[in-house]
mmCIF file of C-alpha atoms and ligand atoms in Angstrom:
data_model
loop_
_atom_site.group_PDB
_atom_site.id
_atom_site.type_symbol
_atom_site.label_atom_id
_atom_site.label_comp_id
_atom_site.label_asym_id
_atom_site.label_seq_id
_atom_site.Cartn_x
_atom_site.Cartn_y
_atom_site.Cartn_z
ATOM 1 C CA UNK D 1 50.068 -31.176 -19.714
ATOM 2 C CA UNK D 2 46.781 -31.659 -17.206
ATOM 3 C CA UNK D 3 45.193 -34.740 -16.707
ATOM 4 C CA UNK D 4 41.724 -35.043 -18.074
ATOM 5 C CA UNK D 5 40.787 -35.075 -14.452
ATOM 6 C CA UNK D 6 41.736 -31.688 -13.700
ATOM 7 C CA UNK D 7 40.443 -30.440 -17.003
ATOM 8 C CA UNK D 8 37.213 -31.729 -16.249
ATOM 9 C CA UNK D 9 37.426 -30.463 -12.567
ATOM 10 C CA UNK D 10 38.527 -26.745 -13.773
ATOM 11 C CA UNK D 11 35.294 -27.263 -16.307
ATOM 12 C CA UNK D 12 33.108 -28.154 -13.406
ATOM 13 C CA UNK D 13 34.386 -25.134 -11.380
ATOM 14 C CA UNK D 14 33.815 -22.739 -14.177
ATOM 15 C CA UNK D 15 30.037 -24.126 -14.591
ATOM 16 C CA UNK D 16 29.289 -23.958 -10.642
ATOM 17 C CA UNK D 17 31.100 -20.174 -11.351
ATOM 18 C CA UNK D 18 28.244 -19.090 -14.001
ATOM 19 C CA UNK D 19 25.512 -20.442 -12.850
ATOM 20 C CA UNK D 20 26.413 -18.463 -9.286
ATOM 21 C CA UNK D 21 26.838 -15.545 -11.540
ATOM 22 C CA UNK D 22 23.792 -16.014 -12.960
ATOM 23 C CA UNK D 23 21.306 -16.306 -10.127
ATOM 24 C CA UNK D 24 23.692 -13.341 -8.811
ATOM 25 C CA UNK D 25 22.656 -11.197 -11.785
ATOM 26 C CA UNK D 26 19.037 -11.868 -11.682
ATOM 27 C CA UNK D 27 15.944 -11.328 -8.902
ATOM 28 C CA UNK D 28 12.700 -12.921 -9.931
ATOM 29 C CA UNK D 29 9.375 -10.778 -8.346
ATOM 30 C CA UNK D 30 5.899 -11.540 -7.576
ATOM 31 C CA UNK D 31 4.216 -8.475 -7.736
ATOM 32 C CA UNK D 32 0.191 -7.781 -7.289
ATOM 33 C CA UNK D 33 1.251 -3.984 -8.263
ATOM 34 C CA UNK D 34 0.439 -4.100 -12.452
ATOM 35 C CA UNK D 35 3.300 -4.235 -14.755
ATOM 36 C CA UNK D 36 2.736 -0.432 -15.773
ATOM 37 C CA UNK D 37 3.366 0.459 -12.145
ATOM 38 C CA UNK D 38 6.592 -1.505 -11.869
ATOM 39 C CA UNK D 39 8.387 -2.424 -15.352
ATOM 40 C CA UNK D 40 9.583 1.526 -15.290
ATOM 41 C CA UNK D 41 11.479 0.961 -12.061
ATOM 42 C CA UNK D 42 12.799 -2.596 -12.817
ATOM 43 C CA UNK D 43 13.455 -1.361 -16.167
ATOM 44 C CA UNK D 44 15.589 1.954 -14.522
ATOM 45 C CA UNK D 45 17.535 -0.624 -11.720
ATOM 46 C CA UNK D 46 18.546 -2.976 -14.662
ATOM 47 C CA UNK D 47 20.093 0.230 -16.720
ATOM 48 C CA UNK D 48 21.697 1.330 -13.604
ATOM 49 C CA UNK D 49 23.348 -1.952 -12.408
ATOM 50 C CA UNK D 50 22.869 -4.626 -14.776
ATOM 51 C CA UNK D 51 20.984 -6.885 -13.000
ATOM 52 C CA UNK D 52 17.984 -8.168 -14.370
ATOM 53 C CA UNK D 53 14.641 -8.232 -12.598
ATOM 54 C CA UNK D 54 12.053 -10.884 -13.702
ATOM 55 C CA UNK D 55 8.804 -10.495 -12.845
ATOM 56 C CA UNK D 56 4.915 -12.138 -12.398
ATOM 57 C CA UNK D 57 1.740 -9.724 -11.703
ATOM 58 C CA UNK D 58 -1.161 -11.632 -10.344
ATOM 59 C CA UNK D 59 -3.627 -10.371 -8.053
ATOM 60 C CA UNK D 60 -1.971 -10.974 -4.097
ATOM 61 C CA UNK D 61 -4.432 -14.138 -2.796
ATOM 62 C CA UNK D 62 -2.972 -16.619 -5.835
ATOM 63 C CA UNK D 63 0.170 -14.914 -5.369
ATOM 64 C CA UNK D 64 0.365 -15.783 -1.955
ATOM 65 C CA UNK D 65 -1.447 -19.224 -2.874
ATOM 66 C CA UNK D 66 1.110 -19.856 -5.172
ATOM 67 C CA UNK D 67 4.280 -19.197 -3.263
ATOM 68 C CA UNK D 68 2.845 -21.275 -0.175
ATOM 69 C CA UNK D 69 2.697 -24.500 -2.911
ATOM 70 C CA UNK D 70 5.703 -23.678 -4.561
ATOM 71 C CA UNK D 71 7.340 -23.131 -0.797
ATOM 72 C CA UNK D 72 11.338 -23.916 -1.092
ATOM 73 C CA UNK D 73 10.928 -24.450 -4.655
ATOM 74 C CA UNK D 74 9.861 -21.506 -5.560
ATOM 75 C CA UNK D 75 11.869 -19.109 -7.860
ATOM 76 C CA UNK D 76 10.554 -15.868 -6.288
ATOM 77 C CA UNK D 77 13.272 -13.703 -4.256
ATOM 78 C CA UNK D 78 10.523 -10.913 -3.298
ATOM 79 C CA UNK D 79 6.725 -10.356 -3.195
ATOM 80 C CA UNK D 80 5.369 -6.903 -3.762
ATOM 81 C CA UNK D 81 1.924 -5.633 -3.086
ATOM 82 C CA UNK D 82 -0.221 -3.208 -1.763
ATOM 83 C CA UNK D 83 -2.177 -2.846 1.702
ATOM 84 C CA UNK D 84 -0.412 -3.299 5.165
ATOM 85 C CA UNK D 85 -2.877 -5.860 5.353
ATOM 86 C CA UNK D 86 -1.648 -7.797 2.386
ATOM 87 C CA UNK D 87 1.894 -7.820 3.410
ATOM 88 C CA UNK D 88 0.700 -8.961 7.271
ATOM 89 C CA UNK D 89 -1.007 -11.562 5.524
ATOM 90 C CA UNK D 90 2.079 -12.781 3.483
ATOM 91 C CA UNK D 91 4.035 -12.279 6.920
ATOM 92 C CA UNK D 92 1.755 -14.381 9.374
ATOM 93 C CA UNK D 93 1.568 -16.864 6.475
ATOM 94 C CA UNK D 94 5.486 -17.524 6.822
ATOM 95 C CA UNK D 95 6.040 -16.534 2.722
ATOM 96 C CA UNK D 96 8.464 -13.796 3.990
ATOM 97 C CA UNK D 97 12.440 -13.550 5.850
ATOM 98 C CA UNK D 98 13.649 -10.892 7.834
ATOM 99 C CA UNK D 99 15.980 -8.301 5.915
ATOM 100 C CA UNK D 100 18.725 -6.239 8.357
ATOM 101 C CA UNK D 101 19.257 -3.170 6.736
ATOM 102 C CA UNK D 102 20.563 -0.089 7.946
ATOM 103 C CA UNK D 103 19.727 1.603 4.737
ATOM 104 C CA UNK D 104 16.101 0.300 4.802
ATOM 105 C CA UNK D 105 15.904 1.083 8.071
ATOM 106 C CA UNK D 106 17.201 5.030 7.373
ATOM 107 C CA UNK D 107 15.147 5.320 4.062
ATOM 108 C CA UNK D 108 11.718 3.821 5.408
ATOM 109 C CA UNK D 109 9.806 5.360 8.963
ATOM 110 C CA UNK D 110 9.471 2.933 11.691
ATOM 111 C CA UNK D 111 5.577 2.901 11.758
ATOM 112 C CA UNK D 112 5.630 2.136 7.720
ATOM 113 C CA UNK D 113 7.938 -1.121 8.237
ATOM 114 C CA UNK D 114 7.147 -4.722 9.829
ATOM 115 C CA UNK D 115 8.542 -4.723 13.429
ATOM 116 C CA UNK D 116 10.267 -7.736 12.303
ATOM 117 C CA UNK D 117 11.475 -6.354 9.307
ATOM 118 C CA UNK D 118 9.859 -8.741 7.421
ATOM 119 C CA UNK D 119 8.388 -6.194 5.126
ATOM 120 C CA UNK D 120 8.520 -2.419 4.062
ATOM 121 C CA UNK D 121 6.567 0.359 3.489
ATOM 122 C CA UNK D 122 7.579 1.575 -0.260
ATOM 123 C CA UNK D 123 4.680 3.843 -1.113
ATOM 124 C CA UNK D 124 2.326 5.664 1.156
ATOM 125 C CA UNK D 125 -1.513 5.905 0.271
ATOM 126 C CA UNK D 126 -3.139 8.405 2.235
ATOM 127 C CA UNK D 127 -6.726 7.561 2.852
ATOM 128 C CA UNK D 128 -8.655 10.866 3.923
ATOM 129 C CA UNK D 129 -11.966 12.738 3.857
ATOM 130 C CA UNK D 130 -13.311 14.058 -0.009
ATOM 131 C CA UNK D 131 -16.486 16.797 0.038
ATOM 132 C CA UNK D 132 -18.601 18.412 -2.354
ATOM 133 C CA UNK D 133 -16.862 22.186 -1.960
ATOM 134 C CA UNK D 134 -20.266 23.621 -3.267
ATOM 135 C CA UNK D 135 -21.901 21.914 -0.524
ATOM 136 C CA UNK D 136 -19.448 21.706 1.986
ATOM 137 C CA UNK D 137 -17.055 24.007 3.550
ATOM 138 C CA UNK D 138 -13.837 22.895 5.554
ATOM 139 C CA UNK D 139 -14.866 23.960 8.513
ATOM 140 C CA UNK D 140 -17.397 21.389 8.354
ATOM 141 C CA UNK D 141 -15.493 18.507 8.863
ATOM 142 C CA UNK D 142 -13.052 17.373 11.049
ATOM 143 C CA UNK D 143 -11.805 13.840 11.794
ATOM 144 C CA UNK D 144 -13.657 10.087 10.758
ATOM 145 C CA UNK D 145 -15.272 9.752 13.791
ATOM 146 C CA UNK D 146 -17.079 13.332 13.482
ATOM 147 C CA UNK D 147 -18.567 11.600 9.831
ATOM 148 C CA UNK D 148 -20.745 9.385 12.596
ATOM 149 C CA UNK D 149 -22.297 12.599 14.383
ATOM 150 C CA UNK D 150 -25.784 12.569 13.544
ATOM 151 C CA UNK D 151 -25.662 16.172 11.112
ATOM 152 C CA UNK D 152 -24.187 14.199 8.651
ATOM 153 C CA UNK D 153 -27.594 11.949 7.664
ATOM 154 C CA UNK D 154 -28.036 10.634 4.355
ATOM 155 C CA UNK D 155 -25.028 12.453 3.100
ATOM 156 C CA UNK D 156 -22.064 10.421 3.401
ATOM 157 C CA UNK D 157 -21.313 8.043 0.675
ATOM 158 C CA UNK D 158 -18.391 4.898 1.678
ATOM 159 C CA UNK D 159 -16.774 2.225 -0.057
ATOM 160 C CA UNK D 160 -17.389 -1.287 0.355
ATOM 161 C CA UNK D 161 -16.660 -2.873 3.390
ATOM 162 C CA UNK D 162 -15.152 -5.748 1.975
ATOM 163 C CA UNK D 163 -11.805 -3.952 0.367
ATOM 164 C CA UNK D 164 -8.967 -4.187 2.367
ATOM 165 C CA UNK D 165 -8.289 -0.623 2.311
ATOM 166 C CA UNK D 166 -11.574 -0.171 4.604
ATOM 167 C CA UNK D 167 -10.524 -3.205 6.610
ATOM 168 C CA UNK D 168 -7.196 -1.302 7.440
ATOM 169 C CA UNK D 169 -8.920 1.918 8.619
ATOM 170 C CA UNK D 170 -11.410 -0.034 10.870
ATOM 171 C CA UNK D 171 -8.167 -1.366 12.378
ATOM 172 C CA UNK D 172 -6.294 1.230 12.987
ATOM 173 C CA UNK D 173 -8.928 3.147 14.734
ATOM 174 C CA UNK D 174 -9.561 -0.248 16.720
ATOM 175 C CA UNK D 175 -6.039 0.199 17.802
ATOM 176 C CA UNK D 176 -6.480 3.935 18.620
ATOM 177 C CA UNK D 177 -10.383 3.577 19.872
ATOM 178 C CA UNK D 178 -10.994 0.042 20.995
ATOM 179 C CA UNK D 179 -13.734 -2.005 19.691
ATOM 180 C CA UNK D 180 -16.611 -0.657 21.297
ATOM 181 C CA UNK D 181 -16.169 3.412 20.643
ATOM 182 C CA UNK D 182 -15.221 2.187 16.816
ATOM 183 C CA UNK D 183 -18.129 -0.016 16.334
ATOM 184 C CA UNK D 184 -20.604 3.328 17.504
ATOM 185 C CA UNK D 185 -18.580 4.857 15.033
ATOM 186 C CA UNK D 186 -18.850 2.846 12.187
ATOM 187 C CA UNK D 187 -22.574 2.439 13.161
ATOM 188 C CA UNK D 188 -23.008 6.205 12.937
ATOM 189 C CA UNK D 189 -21.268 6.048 9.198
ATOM 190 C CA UNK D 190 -24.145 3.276 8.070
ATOM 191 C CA UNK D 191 -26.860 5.025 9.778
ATOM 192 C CA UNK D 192 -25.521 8.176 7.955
ATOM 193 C CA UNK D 193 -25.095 7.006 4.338
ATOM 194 C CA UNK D 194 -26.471 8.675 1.450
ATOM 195 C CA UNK D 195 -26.951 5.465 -0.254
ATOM 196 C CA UNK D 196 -25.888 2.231 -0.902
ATOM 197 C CA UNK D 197 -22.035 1.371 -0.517
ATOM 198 C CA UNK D 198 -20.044 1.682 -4.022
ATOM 199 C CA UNK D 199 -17.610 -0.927 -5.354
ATOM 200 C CA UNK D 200 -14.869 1.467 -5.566
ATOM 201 C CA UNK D 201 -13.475 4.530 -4.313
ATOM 202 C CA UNK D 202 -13.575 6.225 -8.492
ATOM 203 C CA UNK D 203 -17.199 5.843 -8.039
ATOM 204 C CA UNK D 204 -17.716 6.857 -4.838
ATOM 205 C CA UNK D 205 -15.945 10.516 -5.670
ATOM 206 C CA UNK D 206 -18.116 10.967 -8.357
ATOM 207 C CA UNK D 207 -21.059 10.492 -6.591
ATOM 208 C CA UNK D 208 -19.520 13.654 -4.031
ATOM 209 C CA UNK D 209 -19.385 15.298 -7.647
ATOM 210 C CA UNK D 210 -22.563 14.352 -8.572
ATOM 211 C CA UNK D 211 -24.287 16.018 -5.129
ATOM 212 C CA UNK D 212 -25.597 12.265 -4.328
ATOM 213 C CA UNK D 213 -23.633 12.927 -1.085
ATOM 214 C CA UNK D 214 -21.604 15.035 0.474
ATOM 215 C CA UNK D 215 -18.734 13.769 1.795
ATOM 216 C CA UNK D 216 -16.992 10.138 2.169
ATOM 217 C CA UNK D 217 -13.535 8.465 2.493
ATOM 218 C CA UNK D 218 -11.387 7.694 -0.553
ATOM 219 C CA UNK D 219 -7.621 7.328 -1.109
ATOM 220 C CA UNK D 220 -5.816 10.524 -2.561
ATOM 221 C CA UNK D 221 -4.539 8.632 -5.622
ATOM 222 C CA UNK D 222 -7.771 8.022 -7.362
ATOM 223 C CA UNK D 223 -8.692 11.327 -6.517
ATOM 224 C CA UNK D 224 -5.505 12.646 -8.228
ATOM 225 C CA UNK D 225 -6.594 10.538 -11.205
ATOM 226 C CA UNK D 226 -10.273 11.599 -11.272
ATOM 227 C CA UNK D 227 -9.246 15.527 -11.634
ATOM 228 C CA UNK D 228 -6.792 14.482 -13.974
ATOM 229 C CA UNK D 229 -9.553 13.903 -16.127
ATOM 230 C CA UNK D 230 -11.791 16.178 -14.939
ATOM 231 C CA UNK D 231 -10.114 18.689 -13.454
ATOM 232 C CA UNK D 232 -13.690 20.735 -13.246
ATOM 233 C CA UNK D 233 -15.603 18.579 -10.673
ATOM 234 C CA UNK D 234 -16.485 20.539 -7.175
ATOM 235 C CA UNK D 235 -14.692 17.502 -5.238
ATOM 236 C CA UNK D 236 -11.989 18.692 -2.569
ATOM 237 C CA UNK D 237 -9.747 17.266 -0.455
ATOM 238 C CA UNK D 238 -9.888 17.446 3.651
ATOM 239 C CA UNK D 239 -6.772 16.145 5.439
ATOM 240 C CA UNK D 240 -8.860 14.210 8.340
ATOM 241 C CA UNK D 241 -7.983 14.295 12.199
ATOM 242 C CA UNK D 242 -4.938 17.055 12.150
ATOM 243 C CA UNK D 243 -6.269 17.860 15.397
ATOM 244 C CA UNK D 244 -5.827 14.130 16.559
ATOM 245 C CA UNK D 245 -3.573 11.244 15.378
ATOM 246 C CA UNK D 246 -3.356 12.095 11.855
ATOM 247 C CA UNK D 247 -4.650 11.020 8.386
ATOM 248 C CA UNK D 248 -5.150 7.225 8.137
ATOM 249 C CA UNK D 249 -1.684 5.805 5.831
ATOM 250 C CA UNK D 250 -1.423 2.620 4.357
ATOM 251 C CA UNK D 251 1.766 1.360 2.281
ATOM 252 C CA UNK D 252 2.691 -0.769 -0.718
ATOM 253 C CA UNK D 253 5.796 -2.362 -0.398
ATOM 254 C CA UNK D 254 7.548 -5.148 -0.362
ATOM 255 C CA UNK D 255 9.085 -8.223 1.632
ATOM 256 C CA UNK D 256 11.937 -10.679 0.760
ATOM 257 C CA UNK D 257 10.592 -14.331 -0.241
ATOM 258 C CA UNK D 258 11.429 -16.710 2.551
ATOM 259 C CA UNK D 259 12.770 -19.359 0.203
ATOM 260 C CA UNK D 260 14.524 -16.707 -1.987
ATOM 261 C CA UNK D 261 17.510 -18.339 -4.316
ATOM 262 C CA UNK D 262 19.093 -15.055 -4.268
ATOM 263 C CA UNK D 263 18.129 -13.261 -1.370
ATOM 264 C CA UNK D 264 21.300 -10.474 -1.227
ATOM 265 C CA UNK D 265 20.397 -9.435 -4.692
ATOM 266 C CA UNK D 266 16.800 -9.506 -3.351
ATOM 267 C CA UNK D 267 17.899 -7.053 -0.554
ATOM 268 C CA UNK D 268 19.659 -4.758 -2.742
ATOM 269 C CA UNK D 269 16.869 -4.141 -5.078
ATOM 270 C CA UNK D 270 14.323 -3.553 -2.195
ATOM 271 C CA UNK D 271 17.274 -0.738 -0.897
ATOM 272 C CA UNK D 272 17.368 0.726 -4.175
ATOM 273 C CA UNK D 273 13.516 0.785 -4.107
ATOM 274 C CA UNK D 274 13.543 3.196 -0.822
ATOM 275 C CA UNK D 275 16.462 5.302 -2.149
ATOM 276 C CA UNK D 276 15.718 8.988 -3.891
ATOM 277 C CA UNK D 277 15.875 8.255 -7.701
ATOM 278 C CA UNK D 278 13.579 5.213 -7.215
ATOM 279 C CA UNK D 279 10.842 6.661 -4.847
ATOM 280 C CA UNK D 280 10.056 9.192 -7.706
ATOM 281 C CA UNK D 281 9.979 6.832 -9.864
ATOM 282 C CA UNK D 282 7.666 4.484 -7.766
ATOM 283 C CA UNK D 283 5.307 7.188 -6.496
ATOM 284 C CA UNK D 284 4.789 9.581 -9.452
ATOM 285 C CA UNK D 285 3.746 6.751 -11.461
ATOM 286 C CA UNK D 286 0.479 5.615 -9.157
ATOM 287 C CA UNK D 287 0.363 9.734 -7.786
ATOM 288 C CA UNK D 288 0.908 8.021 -4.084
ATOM 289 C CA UNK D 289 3.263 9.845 -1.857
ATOM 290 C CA UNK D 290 6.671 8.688 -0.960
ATOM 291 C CA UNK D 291 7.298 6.450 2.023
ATOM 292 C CA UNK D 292 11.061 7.932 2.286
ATOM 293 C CA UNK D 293 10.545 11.415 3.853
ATOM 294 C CA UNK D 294 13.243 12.716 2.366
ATOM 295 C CA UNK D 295 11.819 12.522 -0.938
ATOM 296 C CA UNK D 296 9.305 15.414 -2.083
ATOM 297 C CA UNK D 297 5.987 13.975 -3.700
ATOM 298 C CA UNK D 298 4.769 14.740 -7.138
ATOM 299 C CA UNK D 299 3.559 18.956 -7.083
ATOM 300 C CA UNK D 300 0.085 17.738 -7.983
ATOM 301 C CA UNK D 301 -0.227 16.253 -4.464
ATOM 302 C CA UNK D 302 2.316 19.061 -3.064
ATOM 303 C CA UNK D 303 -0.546 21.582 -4.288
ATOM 304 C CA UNK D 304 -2.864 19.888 -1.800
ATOM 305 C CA UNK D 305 -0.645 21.031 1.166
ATOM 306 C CA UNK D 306 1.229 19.110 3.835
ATOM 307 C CA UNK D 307 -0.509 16.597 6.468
ATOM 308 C CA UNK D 308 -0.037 14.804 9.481
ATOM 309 C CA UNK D 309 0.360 10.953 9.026
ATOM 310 C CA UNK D 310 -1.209 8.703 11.915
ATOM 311 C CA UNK D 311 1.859 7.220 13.083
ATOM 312 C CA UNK D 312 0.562 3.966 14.519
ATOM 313 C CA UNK D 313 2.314 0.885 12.866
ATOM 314 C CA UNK D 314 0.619 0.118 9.905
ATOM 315 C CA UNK D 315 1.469 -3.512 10.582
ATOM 316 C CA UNK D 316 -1.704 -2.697 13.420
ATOM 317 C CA UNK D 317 -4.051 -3.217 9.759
ATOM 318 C CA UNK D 318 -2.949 -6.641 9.760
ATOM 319 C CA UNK D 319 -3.389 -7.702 13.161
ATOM 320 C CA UNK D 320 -6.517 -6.286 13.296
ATOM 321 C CA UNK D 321 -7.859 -7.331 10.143
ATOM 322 C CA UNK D 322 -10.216 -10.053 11.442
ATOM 323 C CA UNK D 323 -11.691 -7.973 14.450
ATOM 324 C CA UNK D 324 -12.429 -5.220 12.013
ATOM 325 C CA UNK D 325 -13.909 -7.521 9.458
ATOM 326 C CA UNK D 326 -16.218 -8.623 12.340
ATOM 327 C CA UNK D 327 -16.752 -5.208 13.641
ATOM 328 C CA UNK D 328 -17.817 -3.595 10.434
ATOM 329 C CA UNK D 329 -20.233 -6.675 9.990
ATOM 330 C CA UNK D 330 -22.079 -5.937 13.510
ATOM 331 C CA UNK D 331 -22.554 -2.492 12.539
ATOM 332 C CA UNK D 332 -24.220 -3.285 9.273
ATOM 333 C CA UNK D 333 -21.554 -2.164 7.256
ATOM 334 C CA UNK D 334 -22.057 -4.013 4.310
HETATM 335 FE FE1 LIG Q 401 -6.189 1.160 -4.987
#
């Protein structure tokens, strides 16, 4: 018979045993994507594998606030959210670890991951050039920088400057451009404008529709959404600077919490998250395109034809966040 010592130690073993096993069966997220946009794919990994995926949506600033105050006690294994810029942020902030993974690094193009693998490209958003097509023809337009040239007056209509997703474009053609050839171009897209600048990209398109202007910068998804609804409006889309670099791309995606409890189960998720099933998941439900090339896009973007991506490290958004912030601010951007 066993001493009540080793009874108690076998006891203690068995309790260390579960609670391993259940940290080992669980990943906890903080995600600025909504719950709509993710619960389908946590909700598809958990089926497939068994491992359950908690999860808090917030918007990424208390996100980030929160997992900087909650630092090793935190019970967040990964952060997801959209915007290069974002995930540089949560990066340069120290909230994220460095993930080696071959599949990750087969599954996701170099210029849509961290250099330091500290975060990865999961979705691409393609931010391009919309015109009024009874206004407008193709041959019209070219690249961004040609929506500076002066036949263009009073009929381009922009976004704010203060959303990220223009921040990220003024960066990347800082990177490609330098500051002073992108701040004549930005100056040429204020002197240029239609009207005021709108508070989203929705209401910016349907301005194009509207003949307010006749041309201006939007991502592809709320497009895709807009004809959804009405499929009648005279809005196209242009695939910007195929004679050049490419379209501008940004990324959601995610990174790996630096004080992650369970960091391998972490890992595995964000794999599964670049593999096949999961990218069609992840990209039909927000109409983005896939950041794994392998994987073909919803047809409703597939109708729009094929484009060349700028294929400058979107981690360059990040890095250049502040001069562009500055930059746009010179010009009058507002
Ligand atoms: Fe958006």
């Amino acid at each position: 018979m066993k001493s009540l010592k080793s009874r108690l130690l076998v006891a203690s073993f068995a309790a260390v045993g579960l609670s391993s096993l259940a940290l080992a069966d669980e990943v906890v997220v903080y995600s600025a994507r909504n719950e709509q946009l993710i619960k389908p794919l946590f909700d598809a990994y958990t089926k497939q594998t068994g491992v359950k995926v908690k999860f808090v949506t917030d918007k990424e600033g208390p996100l980030m606030e929160r997992l900087k105050a909650e630092a090793a006690n935190t019970p967040a294994d990964m952060l997801i959210t959209v915007d290069a810029g974002n995930l540089w942020q949560a990066a340069n902030q120290g909230l994220l670890q460095p993930v080696n993974s071959a599949t990750l690094n087969a599954n996701i193009p170099a210029h849509l991951r961290d250099p330091k693998n500290l975060w990865f490209g999961l979705s691409v958003r393609a931010r391009t050039i919309f015109y009024n097509n009874q206004k407008i023809k193709p041959a019209d337009l070219s690249s961004y920088e040609d929506l500076a040239n002066a036949k263009w007056k009073g009929k381009l209509c922009l976004r704010t400057s203060k959303k990220v997703y223009n921040q990220s474009l003024v960066a990347m053609m800082i990177e490609e451009h330098g500051e002073a050839k992108t701040e004549q171009v930005v100056k040429g897209w204020v002197t240029n404008l239609a009207t005021d600048v709108f508070s989203d990209d929705t209401k910016m398109l349907e301005a194009i529709a509207a003949g307010q202007c006749d041309v201006g910068i939007a991502n592809t998804y709320y497009y895709a959404r807009l004809m959804n609804k009405s499929p009648d409006l005279p809005v196209s889309v242009f695939w910007a600077n195929q004679n050049a670099k490419g379209v501008h791309v940004n990324v959601s995606g995610a990174g790996i919490v630096r004080h992650a409890k369970n960091p391998a189960g972490a890992q595995k998720l964000l794999e599964w998250l670049s593999s096949e099933k999961a990218q069609n998941l992840f990209t039909d439900l927000d109409l983005e395109y896939p950041a794994n090339p392998s994987v073909k896009p919803d047809p409703k973007l597939v109708a729009w034809g094929p484009f060349k991506q700028n294929l400058i490290n979107v981690n360059k958004a990040g890095e250049l966040q502040a001069d562009a912030v500055r930059l746009m601010d010179r010009a009058g951007y507002k």
